[in-house]
Short mmCIF file of C-alpha atoms and ligand atoms in Angstrom, two decimals:
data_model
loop_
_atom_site.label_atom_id
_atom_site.label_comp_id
_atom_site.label_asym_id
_atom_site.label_seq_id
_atom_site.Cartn_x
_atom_site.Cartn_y
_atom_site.Cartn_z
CA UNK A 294 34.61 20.00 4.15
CA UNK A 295 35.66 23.52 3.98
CA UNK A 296 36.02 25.32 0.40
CA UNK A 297 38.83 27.65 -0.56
CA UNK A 298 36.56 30.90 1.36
CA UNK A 299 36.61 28.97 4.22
CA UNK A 300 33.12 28.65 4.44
CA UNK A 301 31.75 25.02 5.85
CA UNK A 302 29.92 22.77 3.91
CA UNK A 303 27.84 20.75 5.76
CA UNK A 304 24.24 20.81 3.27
CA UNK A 305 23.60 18.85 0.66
CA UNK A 306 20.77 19.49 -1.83
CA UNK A 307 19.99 16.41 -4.32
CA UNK A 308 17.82 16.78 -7.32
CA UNK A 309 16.54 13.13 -6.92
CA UNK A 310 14.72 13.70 -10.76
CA UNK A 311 14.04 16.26 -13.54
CA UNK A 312 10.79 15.57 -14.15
CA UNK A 313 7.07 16.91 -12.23
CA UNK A 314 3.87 16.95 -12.85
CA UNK A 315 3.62 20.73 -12.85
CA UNK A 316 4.97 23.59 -15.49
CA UNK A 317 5.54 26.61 -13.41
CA UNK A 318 6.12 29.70 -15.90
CA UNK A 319 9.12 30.96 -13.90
CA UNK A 320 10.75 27.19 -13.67
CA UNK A 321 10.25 25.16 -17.06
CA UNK A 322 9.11 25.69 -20.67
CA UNK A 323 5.64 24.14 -21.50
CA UNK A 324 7.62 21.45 -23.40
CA UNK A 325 10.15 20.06 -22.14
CA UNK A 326 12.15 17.85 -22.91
CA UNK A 327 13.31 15.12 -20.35
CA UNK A 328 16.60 13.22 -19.56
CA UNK A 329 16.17 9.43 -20.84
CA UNK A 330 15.73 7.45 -17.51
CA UNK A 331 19.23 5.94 -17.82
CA UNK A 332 20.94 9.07 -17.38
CA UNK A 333 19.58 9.35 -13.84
CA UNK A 334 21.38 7.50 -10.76
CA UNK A 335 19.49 4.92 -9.51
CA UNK A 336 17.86 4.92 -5.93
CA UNK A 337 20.95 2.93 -4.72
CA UNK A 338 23.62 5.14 -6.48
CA UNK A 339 21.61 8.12 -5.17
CA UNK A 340 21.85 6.59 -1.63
CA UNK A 341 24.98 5.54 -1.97
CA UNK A 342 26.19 9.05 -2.95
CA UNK A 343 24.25 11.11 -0.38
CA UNK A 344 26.38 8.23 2.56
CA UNK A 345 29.54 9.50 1.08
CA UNK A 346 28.49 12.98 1.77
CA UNK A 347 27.66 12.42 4.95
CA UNK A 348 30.45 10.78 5.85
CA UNK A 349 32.30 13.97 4.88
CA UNK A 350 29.99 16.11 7.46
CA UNK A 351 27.11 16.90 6.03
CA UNK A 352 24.40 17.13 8.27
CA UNK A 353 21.68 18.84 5.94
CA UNK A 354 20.30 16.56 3.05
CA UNK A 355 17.42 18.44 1.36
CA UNK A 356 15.40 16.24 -1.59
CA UNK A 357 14.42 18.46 -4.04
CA UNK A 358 13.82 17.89 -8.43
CA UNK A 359 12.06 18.55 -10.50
CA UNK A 360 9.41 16.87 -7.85
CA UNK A 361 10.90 14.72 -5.26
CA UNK A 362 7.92 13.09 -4.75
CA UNK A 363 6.86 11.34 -8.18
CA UNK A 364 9.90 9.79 -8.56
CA UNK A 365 9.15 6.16 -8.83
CA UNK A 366 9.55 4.61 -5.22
CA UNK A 367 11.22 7.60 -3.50
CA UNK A 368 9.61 6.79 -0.37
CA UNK A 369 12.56 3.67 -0.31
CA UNK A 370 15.10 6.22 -1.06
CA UNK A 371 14.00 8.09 1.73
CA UNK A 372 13.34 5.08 4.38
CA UNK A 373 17.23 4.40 3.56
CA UNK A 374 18.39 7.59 4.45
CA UNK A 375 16.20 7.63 7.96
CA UNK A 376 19.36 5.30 9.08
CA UNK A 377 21.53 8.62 9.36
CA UNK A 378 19.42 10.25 11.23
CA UNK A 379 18.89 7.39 13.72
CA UNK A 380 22.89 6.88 13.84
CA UNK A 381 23.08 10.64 14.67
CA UNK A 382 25.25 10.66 11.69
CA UNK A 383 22.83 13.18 9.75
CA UNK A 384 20.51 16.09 11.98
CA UNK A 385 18.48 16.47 9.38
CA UNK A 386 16.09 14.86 6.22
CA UNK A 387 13.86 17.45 4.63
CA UNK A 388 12.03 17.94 0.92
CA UNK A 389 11.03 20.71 -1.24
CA UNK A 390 8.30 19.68 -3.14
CA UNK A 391 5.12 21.55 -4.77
CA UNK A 392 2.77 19.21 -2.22
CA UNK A 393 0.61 17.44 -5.06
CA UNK A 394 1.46 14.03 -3.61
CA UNK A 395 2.10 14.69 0.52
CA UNK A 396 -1.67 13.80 0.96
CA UNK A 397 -0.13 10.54 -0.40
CA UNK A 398 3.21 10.35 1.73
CA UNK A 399 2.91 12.74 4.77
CA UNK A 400 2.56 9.67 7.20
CA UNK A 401 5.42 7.39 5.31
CA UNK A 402 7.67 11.00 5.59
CA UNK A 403 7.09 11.75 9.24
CA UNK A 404 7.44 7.49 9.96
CA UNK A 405 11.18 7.83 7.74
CA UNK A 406 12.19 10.80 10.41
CA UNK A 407 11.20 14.02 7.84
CA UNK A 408 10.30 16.48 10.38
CA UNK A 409 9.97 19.31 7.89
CA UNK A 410 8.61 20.09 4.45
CA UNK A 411 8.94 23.86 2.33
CA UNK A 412 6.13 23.82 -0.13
CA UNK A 413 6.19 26.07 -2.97
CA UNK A 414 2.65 27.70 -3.10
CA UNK A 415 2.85 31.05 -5.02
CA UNK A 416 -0.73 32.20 -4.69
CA UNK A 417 -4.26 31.85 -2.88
CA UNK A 418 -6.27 32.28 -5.88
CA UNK A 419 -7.12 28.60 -7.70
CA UNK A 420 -7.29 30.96 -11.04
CA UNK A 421 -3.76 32.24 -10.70
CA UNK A 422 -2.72 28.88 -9.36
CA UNK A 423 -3.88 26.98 -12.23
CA UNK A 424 -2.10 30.56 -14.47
CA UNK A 425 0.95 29.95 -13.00
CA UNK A 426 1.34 26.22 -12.31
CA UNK A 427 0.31 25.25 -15.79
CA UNK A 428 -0.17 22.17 -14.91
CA UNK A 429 -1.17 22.25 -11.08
CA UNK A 430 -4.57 21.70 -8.70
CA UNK A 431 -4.81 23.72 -6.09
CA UNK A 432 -7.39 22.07 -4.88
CA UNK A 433 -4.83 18.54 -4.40
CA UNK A 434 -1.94 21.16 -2.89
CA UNK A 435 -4.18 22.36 0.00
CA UNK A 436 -4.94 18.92 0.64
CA UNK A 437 -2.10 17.91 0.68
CA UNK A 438 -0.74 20.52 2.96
CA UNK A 439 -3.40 20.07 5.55
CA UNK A 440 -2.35 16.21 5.51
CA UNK A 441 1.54 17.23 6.27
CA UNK A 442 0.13 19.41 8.90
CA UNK A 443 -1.99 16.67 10.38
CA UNK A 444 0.76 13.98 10.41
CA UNK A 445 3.04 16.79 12.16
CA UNK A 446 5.20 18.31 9.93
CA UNK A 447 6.27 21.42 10.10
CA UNK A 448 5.36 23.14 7.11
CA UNK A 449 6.92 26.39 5.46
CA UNK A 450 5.74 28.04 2.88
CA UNK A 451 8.01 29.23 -0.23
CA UNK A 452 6.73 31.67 -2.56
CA UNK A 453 8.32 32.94 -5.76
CA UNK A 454 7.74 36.97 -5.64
CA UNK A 455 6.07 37.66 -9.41
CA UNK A 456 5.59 41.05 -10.77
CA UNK A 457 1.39 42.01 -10.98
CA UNK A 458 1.17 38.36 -10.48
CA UNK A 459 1.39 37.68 -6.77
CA UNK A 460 2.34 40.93 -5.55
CA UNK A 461 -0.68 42.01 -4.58
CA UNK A 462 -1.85 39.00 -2.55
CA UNK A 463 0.65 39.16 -0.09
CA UNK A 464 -1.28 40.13 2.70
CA UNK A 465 -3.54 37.12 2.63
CA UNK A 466 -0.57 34.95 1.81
CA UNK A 467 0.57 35.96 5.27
CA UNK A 468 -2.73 35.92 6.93
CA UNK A 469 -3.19 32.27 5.80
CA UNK A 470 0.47 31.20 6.81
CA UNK A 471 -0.27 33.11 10.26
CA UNK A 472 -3.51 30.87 10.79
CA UNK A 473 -1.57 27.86 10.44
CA UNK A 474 1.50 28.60 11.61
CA UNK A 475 3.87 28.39 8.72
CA UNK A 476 6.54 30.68 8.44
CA UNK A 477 6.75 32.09 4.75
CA UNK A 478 9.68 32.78 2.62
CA UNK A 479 9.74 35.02 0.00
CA UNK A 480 12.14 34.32 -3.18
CA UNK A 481 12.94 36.47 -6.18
CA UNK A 482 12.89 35.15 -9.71
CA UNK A 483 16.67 34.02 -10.87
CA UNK A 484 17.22 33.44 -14.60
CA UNK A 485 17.84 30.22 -15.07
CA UNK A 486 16.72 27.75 -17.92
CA UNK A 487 14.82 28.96 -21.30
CA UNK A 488 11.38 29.33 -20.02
CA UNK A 489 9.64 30.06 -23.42
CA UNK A 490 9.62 33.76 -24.57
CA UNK A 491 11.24 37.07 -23.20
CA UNK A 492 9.07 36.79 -19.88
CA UNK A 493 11.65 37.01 -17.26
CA UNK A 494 11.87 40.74 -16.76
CA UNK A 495 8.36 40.77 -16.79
CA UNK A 496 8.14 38.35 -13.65
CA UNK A 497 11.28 40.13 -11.59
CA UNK A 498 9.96 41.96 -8.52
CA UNK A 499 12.86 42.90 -6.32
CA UNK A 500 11.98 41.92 -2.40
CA UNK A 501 13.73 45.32 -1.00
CA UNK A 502 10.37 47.08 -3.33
CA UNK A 503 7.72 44.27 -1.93
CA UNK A 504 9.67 44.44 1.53
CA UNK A 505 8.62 48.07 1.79
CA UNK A 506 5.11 48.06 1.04
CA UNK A 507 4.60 44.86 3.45
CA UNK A 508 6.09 47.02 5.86
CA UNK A 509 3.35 49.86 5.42
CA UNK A 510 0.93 47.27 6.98
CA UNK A 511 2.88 44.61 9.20
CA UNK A 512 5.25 44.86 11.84
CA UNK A 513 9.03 43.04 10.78
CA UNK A 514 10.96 42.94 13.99
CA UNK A 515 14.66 41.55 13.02
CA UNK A 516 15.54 38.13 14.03
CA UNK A 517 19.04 36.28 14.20
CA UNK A 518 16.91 33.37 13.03
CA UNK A 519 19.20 30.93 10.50
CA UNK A 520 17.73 27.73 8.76
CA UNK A 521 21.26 27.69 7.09
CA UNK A 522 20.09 28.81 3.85
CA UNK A 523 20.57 32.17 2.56
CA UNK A 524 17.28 33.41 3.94
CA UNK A 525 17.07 36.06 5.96
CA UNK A 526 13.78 36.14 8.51
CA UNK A 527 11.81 38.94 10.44
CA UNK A 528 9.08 37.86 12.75
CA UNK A 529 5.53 39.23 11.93
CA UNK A 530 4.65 40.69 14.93
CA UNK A 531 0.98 40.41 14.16
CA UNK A 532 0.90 36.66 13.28
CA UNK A 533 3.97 35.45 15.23
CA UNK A 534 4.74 33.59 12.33
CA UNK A 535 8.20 34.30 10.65
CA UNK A 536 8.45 35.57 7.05
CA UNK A 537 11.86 35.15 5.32
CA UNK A 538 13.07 36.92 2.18
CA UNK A 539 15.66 35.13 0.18
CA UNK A 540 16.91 37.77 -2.49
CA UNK A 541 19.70 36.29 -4.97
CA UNK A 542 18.94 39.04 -7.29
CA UNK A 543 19.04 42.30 -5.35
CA UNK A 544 21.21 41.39 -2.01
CA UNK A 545 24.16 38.83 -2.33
CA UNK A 546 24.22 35.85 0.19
CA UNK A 547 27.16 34.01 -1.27
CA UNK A 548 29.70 35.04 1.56
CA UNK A 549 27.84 32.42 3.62
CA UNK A 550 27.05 29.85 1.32
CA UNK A 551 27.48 26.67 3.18
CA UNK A 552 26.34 24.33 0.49
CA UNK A 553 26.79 22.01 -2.75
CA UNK A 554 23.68 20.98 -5.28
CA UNK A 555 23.74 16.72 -6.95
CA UNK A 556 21.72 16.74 -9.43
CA UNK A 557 19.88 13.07 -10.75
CA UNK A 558 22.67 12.56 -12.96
CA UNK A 559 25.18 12.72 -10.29
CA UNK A 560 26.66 15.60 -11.59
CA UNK A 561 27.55 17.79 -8.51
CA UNK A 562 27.18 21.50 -8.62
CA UNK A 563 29.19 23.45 -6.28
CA UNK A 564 27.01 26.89 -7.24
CA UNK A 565 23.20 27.37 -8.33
CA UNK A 566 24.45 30.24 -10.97
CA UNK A 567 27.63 28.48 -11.89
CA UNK A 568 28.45 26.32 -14.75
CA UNK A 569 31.38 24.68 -13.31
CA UNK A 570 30.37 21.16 -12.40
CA UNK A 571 31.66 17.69 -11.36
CA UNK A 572 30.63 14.27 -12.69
CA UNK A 573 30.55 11.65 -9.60
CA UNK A 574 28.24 9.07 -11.76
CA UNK A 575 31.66 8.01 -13.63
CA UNK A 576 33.22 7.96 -10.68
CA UNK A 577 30.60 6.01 -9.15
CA UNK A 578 30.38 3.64 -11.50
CA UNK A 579 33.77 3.20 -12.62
CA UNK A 580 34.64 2.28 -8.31
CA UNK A 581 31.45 0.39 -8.02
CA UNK A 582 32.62 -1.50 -4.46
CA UNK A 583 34.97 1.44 -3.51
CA UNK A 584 34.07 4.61 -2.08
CA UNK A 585 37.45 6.28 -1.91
CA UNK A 586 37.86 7.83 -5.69
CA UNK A 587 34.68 9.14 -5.06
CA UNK A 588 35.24 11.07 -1.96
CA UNK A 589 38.41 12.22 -3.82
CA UNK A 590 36.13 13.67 -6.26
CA UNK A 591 34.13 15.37 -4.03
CA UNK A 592 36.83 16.98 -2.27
CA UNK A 593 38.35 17.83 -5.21
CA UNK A 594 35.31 19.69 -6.36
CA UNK A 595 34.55 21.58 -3.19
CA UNK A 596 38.37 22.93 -3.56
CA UNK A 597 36.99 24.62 -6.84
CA UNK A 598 33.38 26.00 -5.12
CA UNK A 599 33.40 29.41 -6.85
CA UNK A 600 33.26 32.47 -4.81
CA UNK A 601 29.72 33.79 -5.58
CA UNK A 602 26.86 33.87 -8.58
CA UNK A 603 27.01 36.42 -11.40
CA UNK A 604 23.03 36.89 -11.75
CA UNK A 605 21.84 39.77 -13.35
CA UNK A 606 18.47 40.63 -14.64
CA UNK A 607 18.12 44.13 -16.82
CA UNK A 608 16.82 45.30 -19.92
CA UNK A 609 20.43 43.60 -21.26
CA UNK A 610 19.97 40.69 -19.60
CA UNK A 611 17.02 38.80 -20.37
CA UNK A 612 18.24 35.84 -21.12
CA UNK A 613 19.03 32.74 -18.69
CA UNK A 614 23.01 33.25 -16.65
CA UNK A 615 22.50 29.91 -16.69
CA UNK A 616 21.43 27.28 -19.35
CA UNK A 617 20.13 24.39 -16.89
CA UNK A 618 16.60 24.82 -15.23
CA UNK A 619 15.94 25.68 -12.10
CA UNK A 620 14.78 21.92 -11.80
CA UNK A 621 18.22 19.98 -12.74
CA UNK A 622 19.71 21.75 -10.19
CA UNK A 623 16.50 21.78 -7.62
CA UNK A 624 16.43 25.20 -6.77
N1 SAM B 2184 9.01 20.91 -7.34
C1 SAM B 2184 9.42 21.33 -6.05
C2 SAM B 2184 8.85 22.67 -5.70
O1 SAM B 2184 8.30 23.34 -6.57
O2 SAM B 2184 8.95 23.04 -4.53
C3 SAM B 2184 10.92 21.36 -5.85
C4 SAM B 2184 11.77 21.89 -6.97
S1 SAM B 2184 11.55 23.60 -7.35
C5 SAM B 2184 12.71 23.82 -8.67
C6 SAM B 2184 12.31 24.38 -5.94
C7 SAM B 2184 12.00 25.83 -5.73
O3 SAM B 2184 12.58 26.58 -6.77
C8 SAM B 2184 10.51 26.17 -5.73
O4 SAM B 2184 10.19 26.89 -4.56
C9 SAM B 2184 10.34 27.04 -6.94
O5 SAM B 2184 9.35 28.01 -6.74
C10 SAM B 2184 11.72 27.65 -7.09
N2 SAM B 2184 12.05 28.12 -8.43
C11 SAM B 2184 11.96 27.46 -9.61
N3 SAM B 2184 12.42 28.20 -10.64
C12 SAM B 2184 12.82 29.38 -10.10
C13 SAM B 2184 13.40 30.58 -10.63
N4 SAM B 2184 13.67 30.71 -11.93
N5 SAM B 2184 13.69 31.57 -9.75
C14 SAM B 2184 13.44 31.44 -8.43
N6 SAM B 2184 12.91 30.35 -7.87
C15 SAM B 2184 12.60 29.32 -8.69
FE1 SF4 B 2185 7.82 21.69 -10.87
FE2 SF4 B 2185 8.76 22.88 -8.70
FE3 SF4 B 2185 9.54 23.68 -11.14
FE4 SF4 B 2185 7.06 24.15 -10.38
S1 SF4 B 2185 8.92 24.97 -9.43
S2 SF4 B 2185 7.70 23.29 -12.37
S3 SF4 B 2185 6.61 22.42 -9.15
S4 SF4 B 2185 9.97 21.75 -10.23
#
């Protein structure tokens, strides 16, 4: 599939539910409110879906939410989707997920063919954690992360950059990825979603600032280095460990965007800071024993994937560019 920029699209993300068991301040309100279960695709429509894709050459399928992994019975989601990689059909099966449950499902992940997980861990401190989670236990996460690292997956870390929050713990969020050996990404705040109150310019730290001051103490040598996301990676030179900034907000990656967003209603999302959208769920179920109208769909939507985002966040702009949370679309 190639869009009207020319650019390849070959990765899939798919927002397998809307739901988790956590309430991070940047990502959801306290409250919120929660699509009625039959809204969502089912396991086999999400399956079904993510074979159509790669039929049409995508080789990247990333599981993200909401959290992947409290879905009811992912784990068969994900067993059927190890055929792809076994037929060579797919390179690679990967989650994002906040790690509450891999002490639970590291083994069945690695036994599916998942050879790699991103967690989202934002800080060190169980306090801050707890501050920032809402909802989270550290205490679970670092279990669970030491059970993905035990059943051999290779873990990266992703941190969301937050303004007096995490800024200063940088250095021993580096430290602790260098022990281990988990490269670290870096990601600034976008506004997406009502999050409760006026907090989002309060959270915004832009990377080039935090880039700077990690610089006073560590040594960033450049790397080509390309996971095919918009990251862009320096190896610490002091860890050997690689620590990737992703920066929506302050550098613009669209140029080499290479990929499309499902969400659990099977609506399909061709940017993260776009509205436009397409609906394959009718399309789905309207062609339950034929795939063909629904690869028409798809290409017809990746013929309208826009040219970039239109973020901004100033003292004008404190609102959300975008309505949905960061969780419909799975980040
Ligand atoms: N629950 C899983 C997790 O936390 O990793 C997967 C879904 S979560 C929406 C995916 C990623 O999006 C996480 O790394 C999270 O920190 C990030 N995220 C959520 N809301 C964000 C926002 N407004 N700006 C930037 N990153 C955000
Ligand atoms: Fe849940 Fe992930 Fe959003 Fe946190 S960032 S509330 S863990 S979906």
């Amino acid at each position: 599939m190639v869009d009207p920029f020319g650019r390849g699209i070959n990765y899939l993300r798919v927002s397998v539910t809307d739901r988790c068991d956590f309430r991070c301040v940047y990502c959801m309100a306290e409250q919120m409110t929660f699509l009625p279960k039959k809204e969502l695709l089912t396991l086999e429509e999400l399956d079904r879906l993510c074979t159509v894709f790669i039929g049409l050459g995508v080789k990247k399928l990333r599981l993200t939410g909401g959290e992947p992994l409290v879905r009811r019975n992912i784990m068969a989601l994900i067993n059927g989707l190890g055929r792809h990689l076994r037929s060579g059909a797919l390179d690679e099966l990967t989650l994002t997920t906040n790690g509450s449950q891999l002490e639970k499902f590291s083994g069945e992940l690695v036994s599916a063919g998942v050879r790699r997980v991103n967690v989202s861990v934002d800080t060190l401190d169980p306090d801050k954690f707890a501050a920032i989670t809402r909802w989270g236990r550290f205490d679970q996460v670092m279990a669970g992360i030491e059970a993905a690292r035990e059943a051999g997956l290779q873990v990266k870390i992703n941190a969301v950059a937050l303004k007096d929050q995490t800024e200063h713990e940088i250095d021993d969020m580096i430290r602790w990825c260098g022990r281990r050996g988990f490269d670290l990404t870096l990601i600034e705040t976008m506004p997406m979603g009502d999050i409760g109150g006026e907090e989002r310019l309060d959270q915004y730290l832009p990377l080039s600032d935090l880039r700077r001051r990690i610089e006073e103490r560590w040594t960033l040598d450049e790397t080509s280095y390309r996971t095919g996301g918009p990251a862009r990676y320096a190896t610490i030179r002091e860890t050997g460990t690689r620590l990737g900034f992703i920066t929506p907000m302050t550098h613009n990656f669209c140029e080499s965007c290479n990929r499309v967003r499902l969400t659990c209603t099977g609506m399909l999302y061709m940017c993260l800071g776009q509205d436009d959208s397409a609906d394959l769920r009718d399309v789905l179920r309207a062609n339950p024993d034929d795939d063909a109208p629904v690869v028409t769909a798809v290409e017809e939507a990746i013929g309208r994937k826009p040219k970039g985002h239109d973020f901004l966040i100033d003292r004008d702009h404190t609102g959300p560019a975008v309505k949905r949370h960061m969780s419909v679309t799975g980040g």
